[in-house]
Amino acid sequence: MVWEAYKKVRGNQGSAGIDELSMEEYDANRSKHLYKLWNRLASGSYFPPPVKEVEIIKRDGKIRKLGIPTINDRIGQMVVKDYLEPRFEKVFSRHSYGYRPHKSAHQALEAVRENCRKQDWVIDLDIKGFFDNIDHKKLMLAVEKHVPEQWAKMYIVRWLETPVQKKNGELVYKQGKGTPQGGVASPLLANLFLHYVLDKWLETTDSQVKYERYADDAILHCNSKTHAEETLQKIRERTQRCGLELHPDKTTLVYCRDHRRKGTHPQVKFDFLGYSFQPRTTKSKKTGKLFLGYDCAISISSRKRIVDTLEEMNLENQSFRSIVGIAHVLNPKLRGWVHYYGKFRGYELSKVFHLLKVRLVRWARKRYKRYKTSLIKAYQWLDRIKKQFPNLFYHWQLGYSC
């Protein structure tokens, strides 16, 4: 079990914890580390070290705090996660998609698209500080319902109680709530907690509500505004009883306006998993005519993140000997962007790729003297490159015009 867990952790890479031990250094003395971990896990004498706090800047400029366990601790958590996950999977709802085997964000998005066509109103649900506010006692009630093994429960409690080490070295201990966002076992425990707080409760109390949940982000579908408002109020009360709070700004009611649904409501758009759902001009597959549909495409904030990434790469000032070097660096990122954001209305990525084209032209004008005084010639050069080497950049291979 330890060996299988190690292989998964190694494949996931990840940074070092408070011991500053990298994966390369860990592998240099792997047998010693793994034997020691196995011995302590098997004897019940394993105690997790503090979690390293890392701050990540969110889209809205606020800071998200992640907890990075040591490599040894990630392996230990993976052992318990792999042991418990199969039995939890038998319990979890099919409408839950986050951090689960054989489930994906694209599946969640497809389900949202389908339900938005069927039902008029959406509740865009966001739980404020979810991972920081998971009640340990309530979570352990759910764990004990499915986990009779004392050793597994013992280690879960130890991980829940593990302190966080801040940048200044200060240790912050949990006060009966919270689990580090970044731990291996945290997503599984979070899914179990929300399964009883939201999923099972929804399915039991109101079967008319259709929903999709990805970790702590959920989309609920209702037939009428009254139904949506009543449902939202019930969920607000339910989450409060369970020690959670809905985010006052990010939780909204949305009207899925299209050619059939012509009512008025101030909010007709919501974002979910990097996509924006809103009224969009759509071409009928049967007649070829245009009509107003309700669909998703890459969100403005996601486009901005890609543009920011390109800006940080500072391509035009890189000293590549040829454009092949740029393609080598860029293609892994391009592949990821296209595979994720190109799933639905992928042509919306053309706006991003146009900016990339501008940066490639800037690079050429700095790299080659003959293009410094002629913007037109630089664009013509890039067009020739594309015709001669259509597979050079990943998005060129897929026929994007930019």
Tab-separated table of C-alpha atoms in Angstrom:
chain	number	residue	atom	x	y	z
A	1	MET	CA	0.000	0.000	0.000
A	2	VAL	CA	2.846	2.378	0.846
A	3	TRP	CA	4.636	1.562	-2.398
A	4	GLU	CA	1.537	2.151	-4.525
A	5	ALA	CA	0.874	5.408	-2.684
A	6	TYR	CA	4.463	6.525	-3.255
A	7	LYS	CA	4.172	5.979	-7.011
A	8	LYS	CA	1.050	8.140	-7.153
A	9	VAL	CA	2.584	10.942	-5.071
A	10	ARG	CA	5.717	10.863	-7.190
A	11	GLY	CA	3.621	11.081	-10.361
A	12	ASN	CA	1.765	14.107	-8.982
A	13	GLN	CA	5.059	15.894	-8.248
A	14	GLY	CA	4.385	18.834	-5.910
A	15	SER	CA	6.644	21.016	-3.800
A	16	ALA	CA	8.421	20.230	-0.541
A	17	GLY	CA	6.826	20.613	2.889
A	18	ILE	CA	8.298	22.123	6.047
A	19	ASP	CA	11.296	19.748	5.887
A	20	GLU	CA	12.262	21.302	2.496
A	21	LEU	CA	12.835	17.777	1.176
A	22	SER	CA	12.268	17.687	-2.590
A	23	MET	CA	11.204	14.595	-4.515
A	24	GLU	CA	14.717	14.248	-5.979
A	25	GLU	CA	16.249	14.270	-2.490
A	26	TYR	CA	13.570	11.880	-1.246
A	27	ASP	CA	14.309	9.434	-4.074
A	28	ALA	CA	18.037	9.539	-3.287
A	29	ASN	CA	17.266	7.706	-0.029
A	30	ARG	CA	13.882	6.279	-0.926
A	31	SER	CA	14.113	2.867	0.741
A	32	LYS	CA	14.988	4.383	4.107
A	33	HIS	CA	12.136	6.915	3.965
A	34	LEU	CA	9.501	4.413	2.831
A	35	TYR	CA	10.542	1.721	5.319
A	36	LYS	CA	10.411	4.211	8.183
A	37	LEU	CA	6.963	5.444	7.071
A	38	TRP	CA	5.597	1.910	6.661
A	39	ASN	CA	6.962	0.854	10.040
A	40	ARG	CA	5.332	3.783	11.833
A	41	LEU	CA	2.034	3.535	9.964
A	42	ALA	CA	1.801	-0.184	10.684
A	43	SER	CA	2.612	0.235	14.378
A	44	GLY	CA	0.302	3.204	14.940
A	45	SER	CA	3.207	5.460	15.916
A	46	TYR	CA	3.039	7.778	12.899
A	47	PHE	CA	2.320	11.416	13.740
A	48	PRO	CA	2.115	13.868	10.819
A	49	PRO	CA	4.452	16.883	10.911
A	50	PRO	CA	3.006	20.418	10.632
A	51	VAL	CA	1.691	21.532	7.262
A	52	LYS	CA	3.540	24.272	5.377
A	53	GLU	CA	1.331	27.267	4.590
A	54	VAL	CA	1.599	28.702	1.079
A	55	GLU	CA	-0.324	31.747	-0.123
A	56	ILE	CA	-1.859	31.780	-3.609
A	57	ILE	CA	-3.337	34.943	-5.123
A	58	LYS	CA	-6.923	34.306	-6.319
A	59	ARG	CA	-8.651	35.830	-9.351
A	60	ASP	CA	-10.286	38.540	-7.244
A	61	GLY	CA	-6.943	39.567	-5.748
A	62	LYS	CA	-7.607	37.885	-2.422
A	63	ILE	CA	-5.275	35.284	-0.964
A	64	ARG	CA	-6.002	31.560	-0.767
A	65	LYS	CA	-3.989	29.671	1.804
A	66	LEU	CA	-2.871	26.176	0.846
A	67	GLY	CA	-1.396	23.611	3.193
A	68	ILE	CA	1.509	21.620	1.754
A	69	PRO	CA	2.323	18.398	3.665
A	70	THR	CA	5.763	16.803	3.487
A	71	ILE	CA	6.317	14.106	0.858
A	72	ASN	CA	6.267	11.408	3.554
A	73	ASP	CA	2.969	12.720	4.879
A	74	ARG	CA	1.447	12.902	1.388
A	75	ILE	CA	2.309	9.240	0.931
A	76	GLY	CA	0.751	8.377	4.291
A	77	GLN	CA	-2.426	10.260	3.395
A	78	MET	CA	-2.508	8.537	0.008
A	79	VAL	CA	-2.402	5.137	1.750
A	80	VAL	CA	-5.558	5.956	3.724
A	81	LYS	CA	-7.230	7.673	0.767
A	82	ASP	CA	-6.676	4.659	-1.507
A	83	TYR	CA	-7.970	2.348	1.208
A	84	LEU	CA	-11.192	4.287	1.875
A	85	GLU	CA	-12.040	5.768	-1.510
A	86	PRO	CA	-13.625	2.644	-3.093
A	87	ARG	CA	-16.199	2.277	-0.305
A	88	PHE	CA	-16.957	6.042	-0.320
A	89	GLU	CA	-17.461	5.909	-4.083
A	90	LYS	CA	-20.309	3.449	-3.586
A	91	VAL	CA	-22.055	6.048	-1.421
A	92	PHE	CA	-21.343	9.318	-3.258
A	93	SER	CA	-23.935	10.853	-5.571
A	94	ARG	CA	-23.520	10.676	-9.329
A	95	HIS	CA	-24.056	14.456	-9.374
A	96	SER	CA	-20.797	15.050	-7.496
A	97	TYR	CA	-17.840	15.450	-9.883
A	98	GLY	CA	-14.904	16.986	-8.007
A	99	TYR	CA	-11.782	15.010	-7.113
A	100	ARG	CA	-13.297	11.641	-7.901
A	101	PRO	CA	-12.034	8.779	-10.089
A	102	HIS	CA	-13.668	8.599	-13.530
A	103	LYS	CA	-15.310	12.006	-12.969
A	104	SER	CA	-14.248	15.247	-14.622
A	105	ALA	CA	-14.992	18.947	-14.844
A	106	HIS	CA	-16.147	18.458	-18.454
A	107	GLN	CA	-18.771	15.947	-17.290
A	108	ALA	CA	-20.029	18.485	-14.745
A	109	LEU	CA	-20.164	21.213	-17.402
A	110	GLU	CA	-22.060	18.950	-19.807
A	111	ALA	CA	-24.620	18.186	-17.093
A	112	VAL	CA	-25.032	21.908	-16.346
A	113	ARG	CA	-25.588	22.642	-20.046
A	114	GLU	CA	-28.259	19.977	-20.283
A	115	ASN	CA	-30.111	21.055	-17.138
A	116	CYS	CA	-29.971	24.756	-18.065
A	117	ARG	CA	-31.953	23.897	-21.207
A	118	LYS	CA	-34.580	22.033	-19.173
A	119	GLN	CA	-35.020	24.329	-16.172
A	120	ASP	CA	-35.304	28.115	-16.133
A	121	TRP	CA	-33.572	29.127	-12.920
A	122	VAL	CA	-30.132	28.463	-11.476
A	123	ILE	CA	-28.743	28.882	-7.978
A	124	ASP	CA	-25.008	29.519	-8.262
A	125	LEU	CA	-23.871	28.251	-4.879
A	126	ASP	CA	-20.545	29.062	-3.242
A	127	ILE	CA	-19.574	28.141	0.325
A	128	LYS	CA	-17.447	30.747	2.071
A	129	GLY	CA	-14.124	29.404	3.352
A	130	PHE	CA	-15.333	25.824	3.061
A	131	PHE	CA	-12.103	23.949	3.801
A	132	ASP	CA	-11.347	26.235	6.754
A	133	ASN	CA	-14.743	25.645	8.364
A	134	ILE	CA	-15.363	21.894	8.136
A	135	ASP	CA	-16.533	20.865	11.616
A	136	HIS	CA	-14.332	18.006	12.841
A	137	LYS	CA	-16.993	16.399	15.044
A	138	LYS	CA	-19.610	16.396	12.299
A	139	LEU	CA	-17.080	15.107	9.784
A	140	MET	CA	-16.055	12.258	12.090
A	141	LEU	CA	-19.724	11.258	12.478
A	142	ALA	CA	-19.791	10.736	8.716
A	143	VAL	CA	-16.438	8.917	8.782
A	144	GLU	CA	-17.567	6.549	11.569
A	145	LYS	CA	-20.662	5.665	9.563
A	146	HIS	CA	-18.465	4.098	6.860
A	147	VAL	CA	-15.108	3.387	8.534
A	148	PRO	CA	-15.095	0.763	11.327
A	149	GLU	CA	-11.277	0.424	11.260
A	150	GLN	CA	-9.796	2.172	14.293
A	151	TRP	CA	-6.387	2.700	12.690
A	152	ALA	CA	-7.885	4.630	9.748
A	153	LYS	CA	-10.015	6.830	12.025
A	154	MET	CA	-7.004	7.465	14.265
A	155	TYR	CA	-4.917	8.779	11.384
A	156	ILE	CA	-7.776	10.908	10.015
A	157	VAL	CA	-8.123	12.583	13.429
A	158	ARG	CA	-4.373	13.194	13.555
A	159	TRP	CA	-4.399	14.799	10.108
A	160	LEU	CA	-7.354	16.980	11.028
A	161	GLU	CA	-5.547	18.178	14.156
A	162	THR	CA	-2.190	18.775	12.460
A	163	PRO	CA	-1.068	22.391	12.979
A	164	VAL	CA	-0.156	24.751	10.141
A	165	GLN	CA	3.268	26.376	10.069
A	166	LYS	CA	3.204	29.952	8.798
A	167	LYS	CA	6.028	31.705	6.938
A	168	ASN	CA	7.412	33.150	10.169
A	169	GLY	CA	7.569	29.683	11.742
A	170	GLU	CA	4.538	30.179	13.981
A	171	LEU	CA	2.406	27.058	14.523
A	172	VAL	CA	-1.361	27.553	14.270
A	173	TYR	CA	-3.469	24.794	15.807
A	174	LYS	CA	-6.964	23.887	14.655
A	175	GLN	CA	-9.878	24.813	16.894
A	176	GLY	CA	-12.075	21.853	16.055
A	177	LYS	CA	-12.624	22.834	12.430
A	178	GLY	CA	-10.827	23.063	9.106
A	179	THR	CA	-8.757	20.794	6.926
A	180	PRO	CA	-5.772	22.003	4.844
A	181	GLN	CA	-6.618	22.751	1.228
A	182	GLY	CA	-3.749	20.970	-0.464
A	183	GLY	CA	-3.640	17.749	1.536
A	184	VAL	CA	-4.101	14.423	-0.252
A	185	ALA	CA	-6.920	13.188	1.989
A	186	SER	CA	-8.679	16.568	2.286
A	187	PRO	CA	-10.723	16.386	-0.964
A	188	LEU	CA	-12.031	12.911	-0.098
A	189	LEU	CA	-13.046	13.990	3.410
A	190	ALA	CA	-14.552	17.215	2.038
A	191	ASN	CA	-16.650	15.229	-0.435
A	192	LEU	CA	-17.869	12.970	2.356
A	193	PHE	CA	-18.821	15.993	4.471
A	194	LEU	CA	-20.722	17.707	1.641
A	195	HIS	CA	-22.357	14.433	0.636
A	196	TYR	CA	-24.347	14.553	3.868
A	197	VAL	CA	-24.578	18.342	4.227
A	198	LEU	CA	-25.843	18.943	0.681
A	199	ASP	CA	-26.096	16.036	-1.783
A	200	LYS	CA	-28.055	13.466	0.200
A	201	TRP	CA	-30.082	16.179	1.937
A	202	LEU	CA	-31.123	17.697	-1.413
A	203	GLU	CA	-32.043	14.353	-2.945
A	204	THR	CA	-34.110	13.474	0.126
A	205	THR	CA	-35.924	16.789	0.685
A	206	ASP	CA	-36.549	18.021	-2.888
A	207	SER	CA	-36.230	15.645	-5.828
A	208	GLN	CA	-37.297	18.412	-8.253
A	209	VAL	CA	-33.989	20.208	-7.782
A	210	LYS	CA	-31.327	19.043	-10.217
A	211	TYR	CA	-27.747	19.857	-9.292
A	212	GLU	CA	-24.061	19.461	-10.081
A	213	ARG	CA	-21.366	19.813	-7.453
A	214	TYR	CA	-17.625	20.151	-7.926
A	215	ALA	CA	-15.983	20.276	-4.486
A	216	ASP	CA	-17.512	23.312	-2.742
A	217	ASP	CA	-18.934	24.878	-5.940
A	218	ALA	CA	-22.469	23.780	-6.809
A	219	ILE	CA	-25.071	24.650	-9.433
A	220	LEU	CA	-28.733	23.977	-8.614
A	221	HIS	CA	-31.567	24.054	-11.181
A	222	CYS	CA	-35.163	25.055	-10.354
A	223	ASN	CA	-38.314	25.480	-12.463
A	224	SER	CA	-39.456	28.820	-11.060
A	225	LYS	CA	-38.091	31.870	-9.295
A	226	THR	CA	-40.229	31.135	-6.230
A	227	HIS	CA	-38.921	27.582	-6.073
A	228	ALA	CA	-35.337	28.852	-6.431
A	229	GLU	CA	-35.735	31.445	-3.668
A	230	GLU	CA	-37.299	28.916	-1.291
A	231	THR	CA	-34.595	26.361	-2.047
A	232	LEU	CA	-31.825	28.900	-1.486
A	233	GLN	CA	-33.274	29.883	1.886
A	234	LYS	CA	-33.519	26.235	2.967
A	235	ILE	CA	-29.903	25.613	1.897
A	236	ARG	CA	-28.770	28.711	3.771
A	237	GLU	CA	-30.394	27.362	6.938
A	238	ARG	CA	-29.044	23.872	6.318
A	239	THR	CA	-25.435	25.021	5.861
A	240	GLN	CA	-25.629	27.213	8.972
A	241	ARG	CA	-26.754	24.223	11.035
A	242	CYS	CA	-23.724	22.344	9.730
A	243	GLY	CA	-21.275	25.143	10.605
A	244	LEU	CA	-20.938	26.567	7.084
A	245	GLU	CA	-21.906	29.861	5.469
A	246	LEU	CA	-22.905	30.665	1.894
A	247	HIS	CA	-20.771	33.364	0.291
A	248	PRO	CA	-23.002	36.483	0.226
A	249	ASP	CA	-21.521	37.879	-3.015
A	250	LYS	CA	-20.828	34.722	-4.994
A	251	THR	CA	-24.119	32.929	-4.274
A	252	THR	CA	-26.703	34.259	-6.760
A	253	LEU	CA	-29.976	33.498	-8.537
A	254	VAL	CA	-29.633	33.365	-12.324
A	255	TYR	CA	-32.310	33.348	-15.030
A	256	CYS	CA	-31.452	31.208	-18.075
A	257	ARG	CA	-32.804	33.604	-20.689
A	258	ASP	CA	-32.932	32.454	-24.328
A	259	HIS	CA	-35.300	32.541	-27.343
A	260	ARG	CA	-37.963	30.613	-25.390
A	261	ARG	CA	-37.517	32.203	-21.976
A	262	LYS	CA	-37.982	35.933	-22.470
A	263	GLY	CA	-38.556	37.081	-18.892
A	264	THR	CA	-36.423	39.729	-17.210
A	265	HIS	CA	-33.981	39.331	-14.336
A	266	PRO	CA	-30.831	41.339	-13.514
A	267	GLN	CA	-28.657	38.225	-13.464
A	268	VAL	CA	-28.554	36.030	-16.589
A	269	LYS	CA	-24.952	34.831	-16.382
A	270	PHE	CA	-22.878	32.655	-14.051
A	271	ASP	CA	-19.366	31.194	-14.072
A	272	PHE	CA	-18.575	27.574	-13.285
A	273	LEU	CA	-15.245	25.747	-13.583
A	274	GLY	CA	-13.660	28.413	-15.767
A	275	TYR	CA	-16.616	28.686	-18.177
A	276	SER	CA	-19.320	31.376	-18.434
A	277	PHE	CA	-22.931	30.326	-18.943
A	278	GLN	CA	-25.056	33.048	-20.565
A	279	PRO	CA	-27.368	33.792	-23.521
A	280	ARG	CA	-25.384	33.192	-26.717
A	281	THR	CA	-26.091	33.313	-30.426
A	282	THR	CA	-26.376	29.708	-31.601
A	283	LYS	CA	-26.772	28.070	-35.006
A	284	SER	CA	-29.438	25.378	-35.358
A	285	LYS	CA	-28.000	22.032	-36.484
A	286	LYS	CA	-31.205	21.221	-38.365
A	287	THR	CA	-32.046	24.473	-40.154
A	288	GLY	CA	-28.771	26.363	-39.989
A	289	LYS	CA	-30.598	29.439	-38.698
A	290	LEU	CA	-29.349	31.556	-35.797
A	291	PHE	CA	-31.243	31.788	-32.525
A	292	LEU	CA	-30.580	32.875	-28.934
A	293	GLY	CA	-29.499	29.878	-26.889
A	294	TYR	CA	-28.068	29.433	-23.399
A	295	ASP	CA	-24.621	27.899	-23.443
A	296	CYS	CA	-21.101	28.069	-22.051
A	297	ALA	CA	-17.697	29.187	-23.325
A	298	ILE	CA	-14.396	30.135	-21.732
A	299	SER	CA	-14.995	32.884	-19.164
A	300	ILE	CA	-13.474	36.354	-19.325
A	301	SER	CA	-11.500	35.688	-16.123
A	302	SER	CA	-10.066	32.462	-17.601
A	303	ARG	CA	-9.055	34.297	-20.766
A	304	LYS	CA	-7.400	36.945	-18.639
A	305	ARG	CA	-5.422	34.299	-16.740
A	306	ILE	CA	-4.114	32.882	-20.014
A	307	VAL	CA	-3.193	36.364	-21.245
A	308	ASP	CA	-1.441	37.060	-17.921
A	309	THR	CA	0.518	33.835	-18.312
A	310	LEU	CA	1.660	34.876	-21.798
A	311	GLU	CA	2.659	38.258	-20.431
A	312	GLU	CA	4.671	36.680	-17.606
A	313	MET	CA	6.493	34.496	-20.138
A	314	ASN	CA	7.668	37.715	-21.850
A	315	LEU	CA	8.090	35.900	-25.166
A	316	GLU	CA	9.089	38.930	-27.234
A	317	ASN	CA	12.204	39.452	-25.095
A	318	GLN	CA	13.311	35.810	-25.025
A	319	SER	CA	16.575	34.998	-26.802
A	320	PHE	CA	15.373	31.935	-28.744
A	321	ARG	CA	17.480	31.256	-31.810
A	322	SER	CA	14.350	30.450	-33.812
A	323	ILE	CA	10.580	30.270	-33.452
A	324	VAL	CA	10.959	26.522	-32.884
A	325	GLY	CA	12.263	27.279	-29.390
A	326	ILE	CA	9.140	29.300	-28.584
A	327	ALA	CA	6.925	26.463	-29.840
A	328	HIS	CA	8.794	23.972	-27.661
A	329	VAL	CA	8.148	26.073	-24.539
A	330	LEU	CA	4.575	27.053	-25.391
A	331	ASN	CA	3.065	23.826	-26.729
A	332	PRO	CA	2.515	22.082	-23.359
A	333	LYS	CA	0.537	25.118	-22.165
A	334	LEU	CA	-1.341	25.450	-25.459
A	335	ARG	CA	-2.285	21.788	-25.317
A	336	GLY	CA	-3.684	22.171	-21.804
A	337	TRP	CA	-5.663	25.316	-22.668
A	338	VAL	CA	-7.146	23.809	-25.806
A	339	HIS	CA	-8.037	20.482	-24.189
A	340	TYR	CA	-9.835	22.176	-21.313
A	341	TYR	CA	-11.293	25.414	-22.693
A	342	GLY	CA	-11.763	24.131	-26.233
A	343	LYS	CA	-14.316	21.503	-25.196
A	344	PHE	CA	-17.317	23.849	-25.566
A	345	ARG	CA	-17.352	26.674	-28.148
A	346	GLY	CA	-13.617	26.329	-28.589
A	347	TYR	CA	-13.529	29.077	-31.222
A	348	GLU	CA	-13.731	31.582	-28.340
A	349	LEU	CA	-10.046	30.773	-27.747
A	350	SER	CA	-9.238	32.584	-31.003
A	351	LYS	CA	-9.227	35.864	-29.060
A	352	VAL	CA	-6.408	34.512	-26.905
A	353	PHE	CA	-4.486	33.115	-29.855
A	354	HIS	CA	-4.722	36.454	-31.657
A	355	LEU	CA	-2.812	38.044	-28.749
A	356	LEU	CA	-0.260	35.231	-28.975
A	357	LYS	CA	0.153	36.026	-32.668
A	358	VAL	CA	0.844	39.667	-31.797
A	359	ARG	CA	3.551	38.588	-29.341
A	360	LEU	CA	5.162	36.264	-31.887
A	361	VAL	CA	5.324	39.142	-34.365
A	362	ARG	CA	6.919	41.360	-31.710
A	363	TRP	CA	9.517	38.662	-31.078
A	364	ALA	CA	10.298	38.437	-34.801
A	365	ARG	CA	10.724	42.215	-35.087
A	366	LYS	CA	13.243	42.175	-32.235
A	367	ARG	CA	15.008	39.052	-33.474
A	368	TYR	CA	15.329	39.889	-37.193
A	369	LYS	CA	16.569	43.275	-38.403
A	370	ARG	CA	14.626	43.114	-41.681
A	371	TYR	CA	11.279	43.208	-39.838
A	372	LYS	CA	12.085	46.026	-37.376
A	373	THR	CA	10.771	48.724	-39.699
A	374	SER	CA	7.885	46.785	-41.254
A	375	LEU	CA	4.992	45.408	-39.229
A	376	ILE	CA	3.299	44.089	-42.374
A	377	LYS	CA	6.363	42.057	-43.399
A	378	ALA	CA	6.588	40.566	-39.912
A	379	TYR	CA	2.973	39.343	-40.138
A	380	GLN	CA	3.639	37.991	-43.625
A	381	TRP	CA	6.659	36.115	-42.281
A	382	LEU	CA	4.528	34.474	-39.571
A	383	ASP	CA	1.906	33.507	-42.165
A	384	ARG	CA	4.625	31.846	-44.271
A	385	ILE	CA	5.884	29.936	-41.222
A	386	LYS	CA	2.370	28.692	-40.568
A	387	LYS	CA	1.949	27.475	-44.165
A	388	GLN	CA	5.368	25.772	-44.200
A	389	PHE	CA	5.094	24.253	-40.695
A	390	PRO	CA	1.367	23.876	-39.904
A	391	ASN	CA	2.122	21.569	-36.965
A	392	LEU	CA	4.650	23.847	-35.257
A	393	PHE	CA	2.206	25.217	-32.664
A	394	TYR	CA	-0.445	23.002	-31.125
A	395	HIS	CA	-3.357	25.339	-31.927
A	396	TRP	CA	-2.216	25.493	-35.564
A	397	GLN	CA	-2.575	21.721	-35.761
A	398	LEU	CA	-6.256	22.083	-34.797
A	399	GLY	CA	-6.999	24.730	-37.398
A	400	TYR	CA	-7.173	27.884	-35.304
A	401	SER	CA	-6.746	30.823	-37.654
A	402	CYS	CA	-4.523	32.909	-35.371
